Amino acid sequence: MEDRSKANFVKISSSQISTVLRSIRFIQLVTGTLLFTTIAHLNTLNALAQSSISETKLAADRPIVNKLLHKLSSRKTKSSFIISPHKVSDREIHPFTTTIILNELPINHLTDWQTRSWLEFGDRFSDNFVFHGLVKINSEIQESLAKNNIFTIEQTGQYIQIHSIKKLREVTVYRKQPQTMTGMEMQMSLVAACLFPDSTSGDICSYTPGLITDRNSIDRDFLVPTQLLQTSEVGEIVKPETLAVIMQPGFQMGTKDQQLGLDFYFPNAGTYTSDRQAEKLSITRTETIDYKPGLTFSRVRQIIKANDREAALGLTIRGWTGILDDKNTLLNSAIQFGTELLPDAIPQINGSTFQANKNVNINLFLAARNTRVPANSFTAYHAGIGKAASPASRHQKQSAPKAQFNSLWVGISPVVKRHYKNHIRYILSSDRRIVADAAAEGGVNQNIAFVSAVNNEIFSTPTLENFYTQIYLKIFEQDVNLANSTKLTEETSYYPHVSFSGNLTGSRNVFRYYTGIIFAKELKPYIGLDYTKKARHNWNYQALAIGYINPDREYYSHLASSISKTFTWNKNTNFVLSTGFDYILDGDDRIDDAITISPESSVTLGAVANVGAVSFGVTNFFGGIFPESVDNTLLTTLAVQFSKTLRFSIYFSPINENSSRSRYGANLQWRLGKHKNSPSLAVNWSKYEYDFGEISGRDLQTNDDIFTVQLQIGS
């Protein structure tokens, strides 16, 4: 028989064979496309599931996927990526790796909005509502893997911040001392036959000048006259009509055309304080703070690149801040917009034939956050790049290599201009009381005598003929308050500021170095460094040195150091012993400490005992060791952690010799939820005392209770 199957096979045409081959190629192409799509999908689902040391699991870690990627990458393609840049879900990224300090506020890619507001008030302290808020406009995280095995994560975001910015502070000390003021009114004149040259027989002349107290010139503060009006001179011939008026009853100076004699009025001839009045001495201190709104728009960009040996981080922050009623708004805005010409910080590392090491050094992230950014300032441009070798294992936290980070910061910083004004005045507090009132007038037929001494010449009634004199004297008293008002005004303006900062961050130590200049009316260049070390056996060390040219009360040169030792009994009990000093080398002239607290040098010795949820501390400040130092002070503190969400603390200073001091106060912190971002409430109370010394055997003091209620909410 004939083999039919063979015959049928032979009958297949060449066109049919071509069709089958095209179908096979199409199936292969579709299969390859699906395979690549599956690989990319696997990468999206598993990329960057990071731990606290930034462990990132790449698709290349999985053996099967790695082989497939290797085959795909070996194909000829124009792309420089094994895994092209693509957006990553927020949940796949640990917030530790995306935390950025934005104008002193820590944020990460999960931050949507934050508000922190508080109300501060007191007996003699202005009621102030302070608000700080942040809203995220957008943010995105992308990752990619280049063909040279450089793994990249890029974080970008835009944010708006609203601030309450302190622009004006006024402190007024008002002292009121009750006193008794003595005053007098003296009116006199003397006319007689002329003895002066150029006079004729029968003429009557004046033997006193014509002087009148200008009552409109009496100083309103000290109640003393500042001007006398002269109406006539000694030797002036008296007109008959003037003489007729003078001889009328009561003190008369004459006619409008001719006025003779003295008319003195001294409401303040002197004061005195009785014992009863001394007991009523009082003093008050009031403080007023004025806040202005500010608006900041910021853009952030953080790039992390890793190869098989090291990782690099580039951070760029750009921002613009406008402050209501700031006198340098135009200058600051021009400089802030000008920073747009400066480049972004893009880190560079070498590629490798080896797989990227996903264990990004934790110290690299900490080094970026350890950058010294000027306090109370706003960032216009901040660009920095850091590098660190990558540890072989994510468990090598304590032995992770050091990271270095250097950055340039441009922004605006506050400079405070101070005005110090003292105003003393008398304030009348009662009506006038007449103490003595005497009057006499007449001529040669009356028993009256008067002596006038003018320009070393003496004229007396016994030696004058046909004289007529008037003598009126009145002495009075009235109650007054001697008011002494001292006012300190602090006006804050923002000036351009450029700073360079770098640091070396290790697992147990941080070394920072920085320099910069504040472009205020008096340029304020500075240079400084500080070092922090957490040594073995629970020893901790800190040291700082910074020097300024043209220092003031906010920016001053000083040296500081501290050392502490922790003694641990068990996981819930330890004891900390510490000591340190802060030596201020210069600074602005000190203002009376009872008006405002000045930066002062200090030497301290302290101890803290932590037993379970209770913490008790004591710190002593030694006075008199450094010039312009804090006076002797002993401060004790007690804190109780009632739960993970509730903490209460108090402090008491049984010894405090400073002029301005807070002897005791309390603080309550309550997180209204179990989550880290749950709303939190804080209530603080401080009792302040201000000592102005001793007057008339009495301690002159005033005090104030200051309260602060703060609410923080975020998402």
XYZ file of C-alpha atoms in Angstrom:
715
model
C 0.000 0.000 0.000
C 1.002 3.526 -0.473
C 2.141 5.466 2.569
C -0.433 8.311 2.722
C 1.178 10.242 5.448
C 4.382 10.544 3.594
C 2.549 11.487 0.497
C 0.655 14.196 2.337
C 3.901 15.653 3.833
C 5.443 15.859 0.439
C 2.481 17.758 -0.863
C 3.036 20.798 1.465
C 3.887 23.799 -0.634
C 6.757 26.233 -0.116
C 4.330 29.093 0.541
C 2.802 27.147 3.383
C 6.227 26.539 4.851
C 6.959 30.336 4.795
C 3.689 31.009 6.567
C 4.517 28.585 9.347
C 7.969 30.071 9.793
C 6.557 33.622 10.067
C 4.108 32.382 12.698
C 6.906 30.844 14.701
C 8.901 34.103 14.576
C 5.840 36.081 15.706
C 5.316 33.707 18.624
C 8.977 34.143 19.591
C 8.697 37.924 19.429
C 5.528 37.981 21.512
C 7.068 35.612 24.022
C 10.157 37.801 24.345
C 8.045 40.916 24.807
C 5.920 39.265 27.451
C 9.049 38.007 29.180
C 10.576 41.503 29.317
C 7.272 42.947 30.542
C 7.113 40.318 33.249
C 10.654 41.137 34.332
C 9.902 44.870 34.529
C 6.752 44.122 36.486
C 8.689 41.970 38.931
C 11.130 44.817 39.400
C 8.355 47.340 40.066
C 6.782 45.142 42.725
C 10.019 44.389 44.537
C 12.329 47.407 44.058
C 13.488 49.294 47.141
C 11.898 47.355 49.975
C 14.420 49.053 52.238
C 15.498 48.583 55.837
C 16.800 51.344 58.148
C 20.209 51.153 56.478
C 18.732 51.572 53.021
C 18.859 47.949 51.805
C 17.400 47.883 48.312
C 16.410 44.591 46.660
C 16.935 44.853 42.942
C 15.588 42.607 40.224
C 19.173 41.611 39.566
C 19.301 39.873 42.963
C 16.947 37.144 41.809
C 18.891 34.385 39.938
C 16.281 33.579 37.286
C 15.538 37.215 36.553
C 19.247 37.954 36.523
C 19.835 35.400 33.753
C 16.960 36.763 31.709
C 18.185 40.337 32.172
C 21.651 39.257 31.128
C 20.301 37.785 27.930
C 18.241 40.869 27.224
C 21.111 43.245 27.978
C 23.361 41.332 25.643
C 21.101 42.236 22.772
C 22.023 45.227 20.689
C 19.993 48.233 21.901
C 20.336 51.991 22.032
C 19.213 52.219 25.699
C 21.889 52.747 28.378
C 19.715 51.155 31.055
C 19.101 47.634 32.125
C 16.076 48.982 33.985
C 14.864 52.299 32.611
C 13.907 55.145 35.011
C 10.419 54.556 36.331
C 8.267 55.785 39.159
C 8.280 53.812 42.392
C 5.390 53.415 44.762
C 5.735 55.376 48.014
C 5.222 52.219 50.042
C 8.294 50.599 48.557
C 10.662 53.252 49.928
C 11.697 53.530 53.564
C 11.219 57.155 54.798
C 14.650 57.119 56.439
C 16.269 57.305 53.015
C 14.127 60.240 51.843
C 14.268 62.425 54.952
C 15.358 65.996 54.156
C 15.649 68.994 56.475
C 13.660 71.802 54.844
C 13.984 75.107 56.731
C 14.558 73.233 60.008
C 11.567 70.931 59.370
C 12.260 67.222 58.705
C 10.184 65.890 55.811
C 10.189 62.709 53.730
C 8.388 61.397 50.671
C 5.390 60.385 52.804
C 4.900 63.911 54.173
C 1.710 65.401 52.717
C 1.161 68.292 55.132
C 2.149 69.459 58.595
C 1.012 72.220 60.898
C 2.485 73.384 64.152
C 0.726 76.215 65.930
C 0.783 77.577 69.420
C -0.705 80.286 71.556
C 1.541 82.083 74.032
C 0.234 84.445 76.673
C 0.955 85.795 80.139
C -0.011 88.373 82.746
C 2.232 91.005 81.185
C 3.072 89.163 77.992
C 1.327 89.816 74.709
C -1.120 87.233 73.385
C 0.518 85.720 70.326
C -0.758 83.113 67.918
C 2.086 81.499 65.990
C 1.545 79.233 62.991
C 3.877 77.139 60.866
C 2.536 74.940 58.108
C 3.743 72.871 55.162
C 1.820 71.478 52.201
C 3.220 69.143 49.557
C 2.350 70.162 46.008
C 3.812 67.051 44.433
C 6.602 64.533 44.874
C 7.982 61.593 42.973
C 10.608 58.889 43.330
C 12.210 57.220 40.340
C 14.727 54.409 40.180
C 16.860 52.963 37.418
C 19.704 50.549 36.801
C 22.274 51.513 34.197
C 24.212 49.081 32.053
C 27.360 49.960 33.978
C 25.627 48.652 37.118
C 25.002 52.034 38.686
C 21.753 51.963 40.599
C 20.020 55.377 40.921
C 17.164 56.645 43.045
C 15.979 60.196 42.388
C 13.572 61.987 44.710
C 11.900 65.270 43.738
C 9.212 67.366 45.360
C 7.657 70.799 45.637
C 6.416 72.303 48.877
C 4.787 75.454 50.210
C 5.443 76.639 53.757
C 3.675 79.328 55.777
C 5.489 80.878 58.727
C 4.880 83.276 61.583
C 8.104 85.270 61.731
C 9.082 87.431 64.687
C 9.738 90.928 63.400
C 9.417 93.147 66.466
C 9.940 92.653 70.182
C 9.456 95.340 72.800
C 10.267 95.025 76.482
C 9.188 97.882 78.730
C 10.106 98.230 82.397
C 8.006 100.823 84.213
C 8.980 101.958 87.703
C 6.706 104.263 89.690
C 7.893 106.015 92.855
C 5.364 108.171 94.778
C 6.886 111.488 95.891
C 5.904 114.933 97.115
C 6.837 117.856 94.904
C 7.359 121.345 96.292
C 6.700 124.387 94.135
C 6.578 128.134 94.539
C 5.282 131.317 92.956
C 7.341 134.465 93.587
C 6.277 137.977 92.445
C 8.291 141.126 93.306
C 8.883 144.668 92.089
C 10.652 147.812 93.308
C 10.287 151.343 91.908
C 11.746 154.542 93.367
C 13.217 157.928 92.519
C 15.800 157.625 89.780
C 19.507 157.481 90.629
C 20.635 156.475 87.160
C 22.363 158.722 84.630
C 20.229 160.318 81.925
C 17.350 160.661 84.346
C 15.766 163.913 85.495
C 14.512 165.047 88.830
C 11.107 163.637 89.589
C 11.478 160.546 87.416
C 10.599 157.150 88.901
C 12.760 154.183 87.818
C 12.506 150.397 88.150
C 15.126 148.711 90.313
C 14.298 145.166 89.173
C 14.389 143.728 85.677
C 11.128 142.684 84.096
C 11.219 138.870 84.014
C 8.240 136.556 83.567
C 8.177 132.740 83.580
C 6.833 131.560 80.253
C 4.284 129.059 81.522
C 3.943 127.575 78.054
C 7.582 126.543 78.237
C 7.253 124.367 81.328
C 8.739 120.959 80.581
C 6.000 118.336 80.594
C 8.243 115.643 82.031
C 10.130 117.465 84.790
C 7.707 120.374 85.385
C 10.397 123.047 85.290
C 10.334 126.217 83.152
C 12.673 126.315 80.200
C 12.242 129.965 79.220
C 11.970 133.399 80.878
C 10.543 136.424 79.090
C 12.226 139.793 79.661
C 9.815 142.719 79.575
C 11.989 145.573 80.926
C 15.454 146.464 82.226
C 16.845 147.879 85.461
C 16.808 151.675 85.370
C 13.859 151.919 83.010
C 11.763 155.061 83.675
C 8.300 154.165 84.907
C 5.435 155.718 83.041
C 2.787 157.464 85.170
C 0.015 155.132 83.971
C 2.221 152.091 84.771
C 2.873 153.405 88.285
C -0.828 153.900 88.812
C -1.536 150.265 87.980
C 1.324 148.969 90.161
C -0.016 150.803 93.212
C -3.374 149.051 92.959
C -4.052 146.159 95.422
C -2.562 142.794 94.497
C 0.516 142.098 92.483
C 0.540 144.241 89.374
C 3.236 144.478 86.723
C 1.833 147.504 84.951
C 0.156 148.083 81.656
C 0.356 146.020 78.498
C 2.866 148.463 77.094
C 5.145 148.428 80.128
C 5.529 145.564 82.573
C 7.925 145.776 85.496
C 9.049 143.359 88.197
C 9.551 139.622 88.636
C 6.846 137.008 88.074
C 8.442 133.602 88.710
C 6.569 130.285 88.684
C 8.404 127.065 89.615
C 6.020 124.079 89.897
C 8.991 121.821 90.678
C 11.352 123.370 93.186
C 12.296 119.953 94.567
C 10.861 116.580 95.669
C 11.095 114.294 98.667
C 9.907 110.779 99.518
C 8.257 109.963 102.831
C 8.439 106.549 104.486
C 4.821 105.924 103.585
C 5.491 106.732 99.966
C 8.610 104.549 99.868
C 6.469 101.523 100.660
C 4.357 102.166 97.568
C 7.242 101.905 95.126
C 6.168 99.620 92.260
C 7.657 98.148 89.110
C 6.197 96.319 86.124
C 7.726 94.590 83.121
C 5.734 94.032 79.922
C 6.806 92.205 76.788
C 5.204 92.460 73.370
C 6.078 90.410 70.295
C 4.812 91.121 66.803
C 4.823 88.356 64.201
C 4.506 88.813 60.460
C 3.461 86.173 57.927
C 6.001 84.639 55.589
C 5.608 82.379 52.559
C 8.138 79.898 51.189
C 8.056 77.892 47.964
C 10.670 75.127 47.806
C 11.822 72.466 45.385
C 13.896 69.512 46.535
C 15.903 66.991 44.580
C 17.898 64.146 46.083
C 19.852 61.701 43.929
C 21.447 58.536 45.288
C 23.794 56.481 43.113
C 25.375 53.179 44.086
C 27.862 50.829 42.479
C 29.426 47.695 43.914
C 31.847 49.605 46.190
C 30.387 52.962 47.186
C 27.381 55.257 47.062
C 27.042 58.976 46.421
C 24.279 61.394 47.399
C 23.477 64.722 45.819
C 21.036 67.088 47.487
C 19.617 70.257 45.947
C 17.079 72.555 47.598
C 15.824 75.698 45.927
C 13.441 78.133 47.526
C 11.988 81.609 47.666
C 10.774 83.228 50.870
C 8.808 86.440 51.143
C 8.237 88.162 54.484
C 5.630 90.849 54.995
C 7.066 94.288 55.847
C 10.688 93.176 55.575
C 12.769 96.104 54.394
C 15.108 93.922 52.321
C 12.418 92.121 50.315
C 13.633 93.377 46.916
C 17.290 92.601 47.576
C 16.535 89.194 49.051
C 14.170 88.287 46.223
C 16.737 89.250 43.598
C 19.366 87.063 45.239
C 16.960 84.169 45.697
C 15.887 84.271 42.066
C 19.529 84.626 41.049
C 20.363 81.264 42.605
C 18.346 79.642 39.812
C 21.494 80.057 37.717
C 23.426 77.751 40.034
C 23.605 74.061 39.085
C 21.959 71.099 40.756
C 24.126 68.782 42.836
C 24.415 65.610 40.747
C 26.734 62.964 42.226
C 29.100 61.001 40.010
C 30.518 57.525 40.624
C 32.285 55.017 38.400
C 30.489 52.132 36.807
C 31.410 48.531 37.388
C 31.070 45.094 35.875
C 29.895 43.838 39.233
C 26.393 43.992 40.605
C 25.471 47.193 42.499
C 25.705 46.959 46.281
C 22.324 47.794 47.705
C 23.573 48.303 51.269
C 23.837 52.075 51.052
C 25.879 53.346 53.989
C 23.627 54.755 56.714
C 26.291 57.363 57.466
C 25.806 58.853 54.013
C 22.222 59.834 54.869
C 23.246 61.070 58.320
C 26.064 63.165 56.841
C 23.592 64.971 54.581
C 21.446 65.790 57.623
C 24.428 66.779 59.757
C 25.104 69.723 57.470
C 25.253 72.951 59.436
C 22.449 75.118 58.087
C 22.233 78.601 59.692
C 19.579 78.675 62.409
C 16.326 80.608 62.003
C 17.136 81.109 58.335
C 15.435 80.360 55.034
C 17.056 78.439 52.216
C 17.275 79.886 48.713
C 19.841 77.391 47.431
C 21.426 74.413 49.107
C 23.545 72.037 47.047
C 25.726 69.322 48.489
C 27.380 66.078 47.484
C 28.475 63.251 49.726
C 30.175 59.897 49.282
C 30.695 56.819 51.389
C 31.961 53.299 50.908
C 29.176 50.730 51.078
C 29.357 48.069 53.813
C 29.348 44.453 52.762
C 26.382 43.692 54.986
C 23.418 45.675 56.181
C 24.130 44.465 59.702
C 27.395 46.419 59.940
C 25.871 49.558 61.451
C 28.516 50.163 64.096
C 31.423 49.519 61.742
C 30.052 51.287 58.683
C 32.681 53.436 56.906
C 32.689 57.184 57.379
C 30.767 59.422 55.012
C 31.781 62.889 53.836
C 29.344 65.580 52.737
C 30.147 69.104 51.541
C 27.590 71.725 50.613
C 27.029 75.341 49.642
C 24.121 77.170 51.256
C 22.635 80.504 50.159
C 19.707 82.042 51.984
C 18.504 84.839 54.217
C 19.183 85.135 57.946
C 17.812 87.394 60.686
C 19.801 90.338 62.002
C 18.407 92.191 65.006
C 18.743 95.954 65.433
C 18.229 97.150 69.007
C 17.131 100.502 70.358
C 17.455 101.260 74.054
C 15.460 104.199 75.376
C 15.038 105.526 78.900
C 12.342 108.070 79.752
C 11.916 109.733 83.178
C 9.009 111.999 83.998
C 6.831 113.277 86.832
C 3.132 112.524 86.733
C 0.819 114.656 88.886
C -1.412 112.573 91.125
C -3.145 115.208 93.284
C -4.276 118.816 93.392
C -2.064 121.581 94.687
C -1.901 122.144 98.440
C -0.894 125.645 99.689
C 1.806 125.391 102.344
C 2.569 129.099 102.787
C 1.109 132.309 101.315
C 2.636 135.700 102.202
C 2.218 139.148 100.643
C 3.260 142.754 101.338
C 3.359 145.959 99.371
C 3.660 149.658 100.039
C 5.922 152.671 100.099
C 7.868 154.939 102.448
C 4.966 155.183 104.915
C 4.757 151.371 105.396
C 7.001 149.138 107.457
C 8.415 147.258 104.510
C 11.913 146.645 103.187
C 13.240 145.183 99.988
C 16.747 144.612 98.623
C 17.451 144.206 94.912
C 20.874 142.943 93.728
C 21.417 143.284 89.978
C 24.733 143.076 88.131
C 26.735 143.419 91.339
C 24.753 146.510 92.312
C 22.634 146.503 95.438
C 19.537 148.659 95.833
C 17.581 148.725 99.107
C 14.513 150.645 100.220
C 16.279 152.474 103.101
C 18.565 154.193 100.574
C 15.900 155.035 98.045
C 13.459 157.924 97.984
C 9.818 157.743 97.076
C 9.908 153.960 96.641
C 7.063 151.509 96.182
C 7.575 147.728 96.403
C 5.487 144.551 95.998
C 6.429 141.216 97.601
C 4.213 138.160 97.029
C 5.366 134.599 97.849
C 3.398 131.359 97.676
C 4.716 127.847 98.474
C 2.693 124.763 97.565
C 2.946 120.950 97.418
C 1.359 118.240 95.346
C 1.670 114.463 95.049
C 3.503 113.101 92.038
C 4.782 109.815 90.738
C 8.328 109.666 89.491
C 7.887 107.393 86.479
C 10.962 105.744 84.969
C 10.233 103.908 81.734
C 12.962 101.819 80.088
C 12.133 100.407 76.674
C 14.088 97.881 74.627
C 13.044 97.544 70.984
C 14.320 94.737 68.794
C 13.640 95.015 65.071
C 14.466 91.958 62.970
C 15.357 92.192 59.287
C 16.614 89.473 56.976
C 19.880 89.754 55.058
C 21.606 87.576 52.446
C 23.809 84.853 53.866
C 26.271 82.502 52.145
C 27.746 79.523 53.962
C 29.958 76.566 53.140
C 29.690 73.530 55.373
C 31.172 70.054 55.406
C 31.283 67.095 57.722
C 32.723 63.656 58.271
C 30.136 61.366 59.816
C 31.057 58.033 61.312
C 29.136 55.505 63.327
C 30.362 57.062 66.574
C 31.581 60.560 65.711
C 30.796 63.629 63.642
C 33.287 66.329 62.673
C 31.871 69.483 61.099
C 33.607 72.518 59.605
C 31.964 75.637 58.252
C 32.501 79.212 57.206
C 30.333 81.957 55.802
C 29.363 85.594 55.747
C 26.181 87.496 56.549
C 25.779 90.518 54.300
C 24.284 92.870 56.893
C 25.154 96.569 57.129
C 28.194 95.399 59.057
C 29.484 92.298 57.323
C 29.625 89.313 59.632
C 32.149 86.750 58.369
C 32.721 83.701 60.538
C 34.525 80.364 60.690
C 34.000 77.436 62.990
C 34.137 73.718 63.649
C 32.687 71.236 66.105
C 33.203 67.609 67.025
C 30.922 65.046 68.636
C 32.004 61.567 69.666
C 30.146 58.679 71.215
C 33.026 56.685 72.622
C 33.165 53.228 74.081
C 31.995 52.484 77.589
C 29.222 55.098 77.266
C 31.469 58.157 77.147
C 30.302 61.153 75.089
C 32.361 64.175 74.074
C 31.525 67.458 72.388
C 33.662 70.456 71.439
C 32.925 73.645 69.495
C 34.787 76.752 68.406
C 33.415 79.569 66.270
C 34.638 83.091 65.636
C 32.822 86.116 64.203
C 33.909 89.501 62.967
C 31.467 92.255 64.007
C 29.683 90.008 66.517
C 26.362 90.804 68.145
C 23.985 89.184 70.616
C 22.905 86.498 68.129
C 26.177 85.866 66.324
C 29.142 85.800 68.694
C 32.455 84.013 69.134
C 32.629 81.336 71.758
C 34.314 78.117 72.829
C 32.313 75.253 74.262
C 32.935 71.704 75.371
C 31.156 68.981 77.319
C 31.725 65.428 78.472
C 29.316 62.857 79.873
C 29.404 59.293 81.137
C 26.455 56.914 81.365
C 26.439 54.196 84.020
C 23.979 51.430 83.185
C 22.543 49.035 85.775
C 19.948 47.377 83.579
C 17.861 48.170 80.504
C 15.512 50.380 82.562
C 17.970 52.052 84.936
C 20.979 54.261 84.261
C 22.812 57.249 85.677
C 24.364 60.067 83.614
C 27.096 62.362 84.915
C 28.082 65.390 82.814
C 30.080 68.599 82.886
C 30.815 71.343 80.396
C 31.535 74.992 79.719
C 30.605 77.705 77.232
C 32.995 80.650 77.110
C 31.738 83.680 75.167
C 34.694 85.608 73.801
C 32.816 88.648 72.556
C 29.332 89.863 71.812
C 27.254 92.985 71.896
C 27.173 95.182 74.992
C 25.038 93.581 77.654
C 21.642 95.041 78.318
C 20.303 95.081 81.848
C 19.600 91.415 82.577
C 16.373 92.337 84.337
C 15.086 93.635 81.009
C 16.139 90.733 78.825
C 18.320 87.667 79.178
C 21.734 88.055 77.575
C 23.992 85.303 76.207
C 26.375 84.502 79.029
C 29.291 82.193 79.684
C 28.719 79.174 81.891
C 30.360 76.245 83.640
C 28.075 73.359 84.558
C 28.074 70.079 86.445
C 25.030 67.841 86.233
C 23.618 64.394 86.887
C 20.504 62.556 85.707
C 19.047 59.346 87.115
C 16.667 57.370 84.888
C 14.708 54.689 86.705
C 12.036 53.110 84.596
C 9.567 55.773 83.539
C 10.932 58.349 86.009
C 13.835 60.690 85.367
C 15.388 63.025 87.950
C 18.123 65.528 87.161
C 20.163 68.200 88.883
C 22.469 70.767 87.262
C 24.629 73.403 88.903
C 25.828 76.534 87.107
C 28.988 77.967 88.664
C 29.041 81.758 88.576
C 32.035 84.053 88.445
C 34.443 81.668 86.709
C 34.298 83.419 83.334
C 33.716 87.148 82.775
C 30.070 88.003 82.133
C 28.988 84.537 83.228
C 25.753 83.088 84.502
C 25.325 83.654 88.233
C 25.183 80.752 90.675
C 22.201 78.557 89.828
C 20.984 75.147 90.930
C 18.357 73.569 88.693
C 16.434 70.367 89.405
C 14.119 68.507 87.011
C 11.646 65.643 87.338
C 9.994 63.851 84.401
C 7.508 60.990 84.359
C 6.628 58.987 81.236
C 3.135 57.803 82.116
C 2.724 56.001 78.792
C 4.093 55.978 75.272
C 1.885 58.957 74.506
C 1.901 60.965 77.764
C 4.845 62.693 79.466
C 4.871 65.209 82.323
C 7.861 67.164 83.614
C 8.566 69.923 86.121
C 11.612 71.968 87.103
C 12.576 73.923 90.201
C 15.522 76.205 90.845
C 16.056 76.582 94.616
C 19.196 78.681 94.017
C 19.186 81.284 91.285
C 21.120 84.535 91.630
C 20.464 85.817 88.115
C 18.525 89.037 87.635
C 16.188 87.341 85.160
C 15.234 83.827 86.145
C 12.577 81.173 86.032
C 12.463 79.326 89.325
C 9.854 76.750 88.427
C 7.625 75.528 85.648
C 5.912 72.487 84.167
C 5.375 70.822 80.801
C 2.845 68.284 79.533
C 3.258 66.421 76.237
C 0.426 64.244 74.955
C 0.314 62.460 71.631
C -3.331 61.986 70.725
C -2.916 58.593 69.102
C -0.612 55.616 68.851
C 0.963 56.471 65.515
C 4.071 58.565 65.071
C 2.190 61.177 63.040
C -0.782 61.345 65.386
C -1.734 64.858 66.573
C 0.236 65.979 69.604
C -0.586 68.536 72.273
C 1.936 70.316 74.477
C 1.200 72.681 77.353
C 3.980 74.623 79.054
C 4.015 76.969 82.045
C 6.964 78.974 83.364
C 7.168 81.365 86.286
C 9.584 84.206 85.568
C 11.110 86.608 88.071
C 12.919 89.857 87.339
C 15.089 91.413 90.038
C 15.856 95.132 89.743
C 17.873 95.405 92.936
C 17.114 97.214 96.166
C 15.761 100.736 96.659
C 15.102 102.321 100.048
C 15.640 98.965 101.717
C 13.064 97.209 99.554
C 13.677 94.457 96.998
C 12.400 95.641 93.681
C 11.046 92.631 91.802
C 8.341 91.708 89.359
C 7.184 88.365 87.992
C 5.108 86.914 85.217
C 3.462 83.599 84.351
C 4.008 82.604 80.733
C 1.827 79.898 79.173
C 2.234 78.135 75.831
C -0.282 75.755 74.278
C 0.963 73.981 71.159
C -0.805 71.655 68.725
C 1.006 69.724 66.009
C -0.794 67.803 63.273
C 0.576 66.183 60.164
C 0.068 63.565 57.521
